């Protein structure tokens, strides 16, 4: 600290310079903190998405195994092997049909974004009524007559 700082007699220029330096340091620190948090969150998101991919792959590989287990389980109840596989395949088709019906019902409920469309129409109506700002010409303003324009 200088003698001026000890007495509290700093000039306006020194105060502005100090405030600017402190604000700059604060902004840089905030940016560094945000980067560190984003880096950490991105790492977590990457690990989480990789875990989802592995889980999905394992579930996909488990489906045929479970299908065979179900078919052989039905076969052990005394039904023929072909009929057992046919029952399991039919169950999958019924499940797929139910899911398709649910999907179609959900798709039919999708509506147009009415609020967005209305907002866009209102904005277009306002913009159509707006008049452009008149350009100032050299004849309207004598100071512009002395300004030379480049030929580029």
PDB file of C-alpha atoms in Angstrom:
ATOM      1  CA  UNK A   1       0.000   0.000   0.000  1.00  0.00           C
ATOM      2  CA  UNK A   2       1.195   3.466  -0.784  1.00  0.00           C
ATOM      3  CA  UNK A   3       0.931   6.468   1.475  1.00  0.00           C
ATOM      4  CA  UNK A   4      -2.116   7.676  -0.444  1.00  0.00           C
ATOM      5  CA  UNK A   5      -3.858   4.339   0.217  1.00  0.00           C
ATOM      6  CA  UNK A   6      -3.115   4.534   3.927  1.00  0.00           C
ATOM      7  CA  UNK A   7      -4.781   7.937   4.197  1.00  0.00           C
ATOM      8  CA  UNK A   8      -7.664   6.928   1.940  1.00  0.00           C
ATOM      9  CA  UNK A   9      -6.876   9.778  -0.454  1.00  0.00           C
ATOM     10  CA  UNK A  10      -6.990   8.082  -3.833  1.00  0.00           C
ATOM     11  CA  UNK A  11      -7.740   9.975  -6.976  1.00  0.00           C
ATOM     12  CA  UNK A  12     -10.771   9.250  -9.114  1.00  0.00           C
ATOM     13  CA  UNK A  13      -8.521   7.733 -11.792  1.00  0.00           C
ATOM     14  CA  UNK A  14      -6.962   5.373  -9.258  1.00  0.00           C
ATOM     15  CA  UNK A  15     -10.382   4.348  -7.965  1.00  0.00           C
ATOM     16  CA  UNK A  16     -11.688   3.676 -11.490  1.00  0.00           C
ATOM     17  CA  UNK A  17      -8.538   1.734 -12.396  1.00  0.00           C
ATOM     18  CA  UNK A  18      -8.803  -0.313  -9.210  1.00  0.00           C
ATOM     19  CA  UNK A  19     -12.499  -1.024  -9.758  1.00  0.00           C
ATOM     20  CA  UNK A  20     -11.863  -1.996 -13.381  1.00  0.00           C
ATOM     21  CA  UNK A  21      -9.035  -4.341 -12.397  1.00  0.00           C
ATOM     22  CA  UNK A  22     -11.141  -5.954  -9.671  1.00  0.00           C
ATOM     23  CA  UNK A  23     -14.144  -6.371 -11.988  1.00  0.00           C
ATOM     24  CA  UNK A  24     -11.906  -7.904 -14.641  1.00  0.00           C
ATOM     25  CA  UNK A  25     -10.424 -10.322 -12.115  1.00  0.00           C
ATOM     26  CA  UNK A  26     -13.920 -11.198 -10.874  1.00  0.00           C
ATOM     27  CA  UNK A  27     -15.164 -11.883 -14.406  1.00  0.00           C
ATOM     28  CA  UNK A  28     -12.113 -14.034 -15.173  1.00  0.00           C
ATOM     29  CA  UNK A  29     -12.603 -15.985 -11.939  1.00  0.00           C
ATOM     30  CA  UNK A  30     -16.300 -16.524 -12.707  1.00  0.00           C
ATOM     31  CA  UNK A  31     -15.465 -17.763 -16.202  1.00  0.00           C
ATOM     32  CA  UNK A  32     -12.830 -20.132 -14.806  1.00  0.00           C
ATOM     33  CA  UNK A  33     -15.343 -21.468 -12.269  1.00  0.00           C
ATOM     34  CA  UNK A  34     -17.960 -21.980 -14.964  1.00  0.00           C
ATOM     35  CA  UNK A  35     -15.443 -23.827 -17.154  1.00  0.00           C
ATOM     36  CA  UNK A  36     -14.448 -26.097 -14.278  1.00  0.00           C
ATOM     37  CA  UNK A  37     -18.085 -26.887 -13.468  1.00  0.00           C
ATOM     38  CA  UNK A  38     -18.932 -27.551 -17.129  1.00  0.00           C
ATOM     39  CA  UNK A  39     -15.883 -29.775 -17.528  1.00  0.00           C
ATOM     40  CA  UNK A  40     -16.930 -31.785 -14.481  1.00  0.00           C
ATOM     41  CA  UNK A  41     -20.542 -32.023 -15.673  1.00  0.00           C
ATOM     42  CA  UNK A  42     -19.439 -33.055 -19.170  1.00  0.00           C
ATOM     43  CA  UNK A  43     -17.317 -35.830 -17.699  1.00  0.00           C
ATOM     44  CA  UNK A  44     -20.253 -37.054 -15.618  1.00  0.00           C
ATOM     45  CA  UNK A  45     -22.572 -36.884 -18.636  1.00  0.00           C
ATOM     46  CA  UNK A  46     -20.098 -38.880 -20.733  1.00  0.00           C
ATOM     47  CA  UNK A  47     -19.790 -41.585 -18.104  1.00  0.00           C
ATOM     48  CA  UNK A  48     -23.570 -41.671 -17.638  1.00  0.00           C
ATOM     49  CA  UNK A  49     -24.286 -41.948 -21.356  1.00  0.00           C
ATOM     50  CA  UNK A  50     -21.670 -44.701 -21.726  1.00  0.00           C
ATOM     51  CA  UNK A  51     -23.356 -46.586 -18.889  1.00  0.00           C
ATOM     52  CA  UNK A  52     -26.730 -46.244 -20.660  1.00  0.00           C
ATOM     53  CA  UNK A  53     -25.232 -47.592 -23.897  1.00  0.00           C
ATOM     54  CA  UNK A  54     -23.738 -50.584 -22.112  1.00  0.00           C
ATOM     55  CA  UNK A  55     -27.012 -51.226 -20.265  1.00  0.00           C
ATOM     56  CA  UNK A  56     -28.978 -51.065 -23.518  1.00  0.00           C
ATOM     57  CA  UNK A  57     -26.545 -53.429 -25.215  1.00  0.00           C
ATOM     58  CA  UNK A  58     -26.794 -55.935 -22.377  1.00  0.00           C
ATOM     59  CA  UNK A  59     -30.594 -55.740 -22.458  1.00  0.00           C
ATOM     60  CA  UNK A  60     -30.538 -56.280 -26.228  1.00  0.00           C
ATOM     61  CA  UNK A  61     -28.313 -59.342 -25.857  1.00  0.00           C
ATOM     62  CA  UNK A  62     -30.486 -60.663 -23.014  1.00  0.00           C
ATOM     63  CA  UNK A  63     -33.680 -60.613 -25.094  1.00  0.00           C
ATOM     64  CA  UNK A  64     -32.909 -63.686 -27.239  1.00  0.00           C
ATOM     65  CA  UNK A  65     -31.603 -65.590 -24.236  1.00  0.00           C
ATOM     66  CA  UNK A  66     -34.767 -64.851 -22.275  1.00  0.00           C
ATOM     67  CA  UNK A  67     -36.876 -65.748 -25.307  1.00  0.00           C
ATOM     68  CA  UNK A  68     -35.193 -69.140 -25.536  1.00  0.00           C
ATOM     69  CA  UNK A  69     -35.586 -69.614 -21.786  1.00  0.00           C
ATOM     70  CA  UNK A  70     -39.307 -68.833 -22.021  1.00  0.00           C
ATOM     71  CA  UNK A  71     -39.766 -71.201 -24.979  1.00  0.00           C
ATOM     72  CA  UNK A  72     -37.919 -74.046 -23.251  1.00  0.00           C
ATOM     73  CA  UNK A  73     -39.832 -73.326 -20.040  1.00  0.00           C
ATOM     74  CA  UNK A  74     -43.129 -73.727 -21.898  1.00  0.00           C
ATOM     75  CA  UNK A  75     -41.715 -76.883 -23.533  1.00  0.00           C
ATOM     76  CA  UNK A  76     -40.954 -78.320 -20.088  1.00  0.00           C
ATOM     77  CA  UNK A  77     -44.652 -77.917 -19.220  1.00  0.00           C
ATOM     78  CA  UNK A  78     -45.385 -80.588 -21.811  1.00  0.00           C
ATOM     79  CA  UNK A  79     -46.029 -78.586 -24.980  1.00  0.00           C
ATOM     80  CA  UNK A  80     -44.074 -79.279 -28.157  1.00  0.00           C
ATOM     81  CA  UNK A  81     -40.934 -77.253 -28.797  1.00  0.00           C
ATOM     82  CA  UNK A  82     -42.249 -75.667 -31.997  1.00  0.00           C
ATOM     83  CA  UNK A  83     -45.476 -74.620 -30.278  1.00  0.00           C
ATOM     84  CA  UNK A  84     -43.455 -73.171 -27.375  1.00  0.00           C
ATOM     85  CA  UNK A  85     -41.399 -70.980 -29.714  1.00  0.00           C
ATOM     86  CA  UNK A  86     -44.562 -70.020 -31.579  1.00  0.00           C
ATOM     87  CA  UNK A  87     -46.213 -68.903 -28.329  1.00  0.00           C
ATOM     88  CA  UNK A  88     -43.188 -66.792 -27.344  1.00  0.00           C
ATOM     89  CA  UNK A  89     -43.009 -65.251 -30.839  1.00  0.00           C
ATOM     90  CA  UNK A  90     -46.754 -64.541 -30.764  1.00  0.00           C
ATOM     91  CA  UNK A  91     -46.393 -62.911 -27.349  1.00  0.00           C
ATOM     92  CA  UNK A  92     -43.721 -60.620 -28.788  1.00  0.00           C
ATOM     93  CA  UNK A  93     -45.990 -59.741 -31.721  1.00  0.00           C
ATOM     94  CA  UNK A  94     -48.906 -58.973 -29.375  1.00  0.00           C
ATOM     95  CA  UNK A  95     -46.613 -56.796 -27.242  1.00  0.00           C
ATOM     96  CA  UNK A  96     -45.337 -54.992 -30.362  1.00  0.00           C
ATOM     97  CA  UNK A  97     -48.933 -54.433 -31.515  1.00  0.00           C
ATOM     98  CA  UNK A  98     -49.942 -52.969 -28.156  1.00  0.00           C
ATOM     99  CA  UNK A  99     -46.946 -50.653 -28.179  1.00  0.00           C
ATOM    100  CA  UNK A 100     -47.796 -49.584 -31.748  1.00  0.00           C
ATOM    101  CA  UNK A 101     -51.382 -48.785 -30.692  1.00  0.00           C
ATOM    102  CA  UNK A 102     -50.140 -46.744 -27.748  1.00  0.00           C
ATOM    103  CA  UNK A 103     -47.706 -44.909 -30.044  1.00  0.00           C
ATOM    104  CA  UNK A 104     -50.454 -44.156 -32.577  1.00  0.00           C
ATOM    105  CA  UNK A 105     -52.741 -42.833 -29.823  1.00  0.00           C
ATOM    106  CA  UNK A 106     -49.971 -40.555 -28.563  1.00  0.00           C
ATOM    107  CA  UNK A 107     -49.166 -39.364 -32.097  1.00  0.00           C
ATOM    108  CA  UNK A 108     -52.811 -38.457 -32.724  1.00  0.00           C
ATOM    109  CA  UNK A 109     -52.740 -36.225 -29.646  1.00  0.00           C
ATOM    110  CA  UNK A 110     -49.927 -34.120 -31.105  1.00  0.00           C
ATOM    111  CA  UNK A 111     -51.256 -30.689 -31.999  1.00  0.00           C
ATOM    112  CA  UNK A 112     -49.848 -27.751 -33.855  1.00  0.00           C
ATOM    113  CA  UNK A 113     -47.957 -25.261 -31.696  1.00  0.00           C
ATOM    114  CA  UNK A 114     -50.879 -22.811 -31.663  1.00  0.00           C
ATOM    115  CA  UNK A 115     -49.314 -20.312 -29.276  1.00  0.00           C
ATOM    116  CA  UNK A 116     -46.130 -20.093 -31.331  1.00  0.00           C
ATOM    117  CA  UNK A 117     -48.085 -19.735 -34.562  1.00  0.00           C
ATOM    118  CA  UNK A 118     -50.278 -16.991 -33.079  1.00  0.00           C
ATOM    119  CA  UNK A 119     -47.242 -15.187 -31.711  1.00  0.00           C
ATOM    120  CA  UNK A 120     -45.511 -15.358 -35.099  1.00  0.00           C
ATOM    121  CA  UNK A 121     -48.643 -14.024 -36.806  1.00  0.00           C
ATOM    122  CA  UNK A 122     -48.882 -11.145 -34.332  1.00  0.00           C
ATOM    123  CA  UNK A 123     -45.217 -10.304 -34.836  1.00  0.00           C
ATOM    124  CA  UNK A 124     -45.636 -10.405 -38.624  1.00  0.00           C
ATOM    125  CA  UNK A 125     -48.686  -8.121 -38.388  1.00  0.00           C
ATOM    126  CA  UNK A 126     -46.783  -5.617 -36.263  1.00  0.00           C
ATOM    127  CA  UNK A 127     -43.790  -5.692 -38.588  1.00  0.00           C
ATOM    128  CA  UNK A 128     -45.987  -5.161 -41.647  1.00  0.00           C
ATOM    129  CA  UNK A 129     -47.393  -1.982 -40.117  1.00  0.00           C
ATOM    130  CA  UNK A 130     -43.965  -0.671 -39.114  1.00  0.00           C
ATOM    131  CA  UNK A 131     -42.488   2.010 -41.295  1.00  0.00           C
ATOM    132  CA  UNK A 132     -38.766   2.201 -41.926  1.00  0.00           C
ATOM    133  CA  UNK A 133     -36.875   5.068 -40.387  1.00  0.00           C
ATOM    134  CA  UNK A 134     -36.398   7.767 -43.031  1.00  0.00           C
ATOM    135  CA  UNK A 135     -32.823   8.158 -44.194  1.00  0.00           C
ATOM    136  CA  UNK A 136     -31.239  11.554 -43.747  1.00  0.00           C
ATOM    137  CA  UNK A 137     -30.080  12.987 -47.033  1.00  0.00           C
ATOM    138  CA  UNK A 138     -27.473  15.657 -47.675  1.00  0.00           C
ATOM    139  CA  UNK A 139     -30.186  18.101 -48.714  1.00  0.00           C
ATOM    140  CA  UNK A 140     -31.941  17.661 -45.352  1.00  0.00           C
ATOM    141  CA  UNK A 141     -28.785  18.111 -43.320  1.00  0.00           C
ATOM    142  CA  UNK A 142     -26.177  20.671 -44.463  1.00  0.00           C
ATOM    143  CA  UNK A 143     -23.334  19.076 -42.482  1.00  0.00           C
ATOM    144  CA  UNK A 144     -23.574  15.930 -44.608  1.00  0.00           C
ATOM    145  CA  UNK A 145     -22.790  17.853 -47.785  1.00  0.00           C
ATOM    146  CA  UNK A 146     -19.172  18.226 -46.726  1.00  0.00           C
ATOM    147  CA  UNK A 147     -18.725  14.512 -46.122  1.00  0.00           C
ATOM    148  CA  UNK A 148     -17.129  12.747 -49.053  1.00  0.00           C
ATOM    149  CA  UNK A 149     -18.145   9.223 -49.870  1.00  0.00           C
ATOM    150  CA  UNK A 150     -15.688   6.577 -50.968  1.00  0.00           C
ATOM    151  CA  UNK A 151     -16.097   4.941 -54.333  1.00  0.00           C
ATOM    152  CA  UNK A 152     -15.553   1.457 -52.932  1.00  0.00           C
TER     153      UNK A 152
END
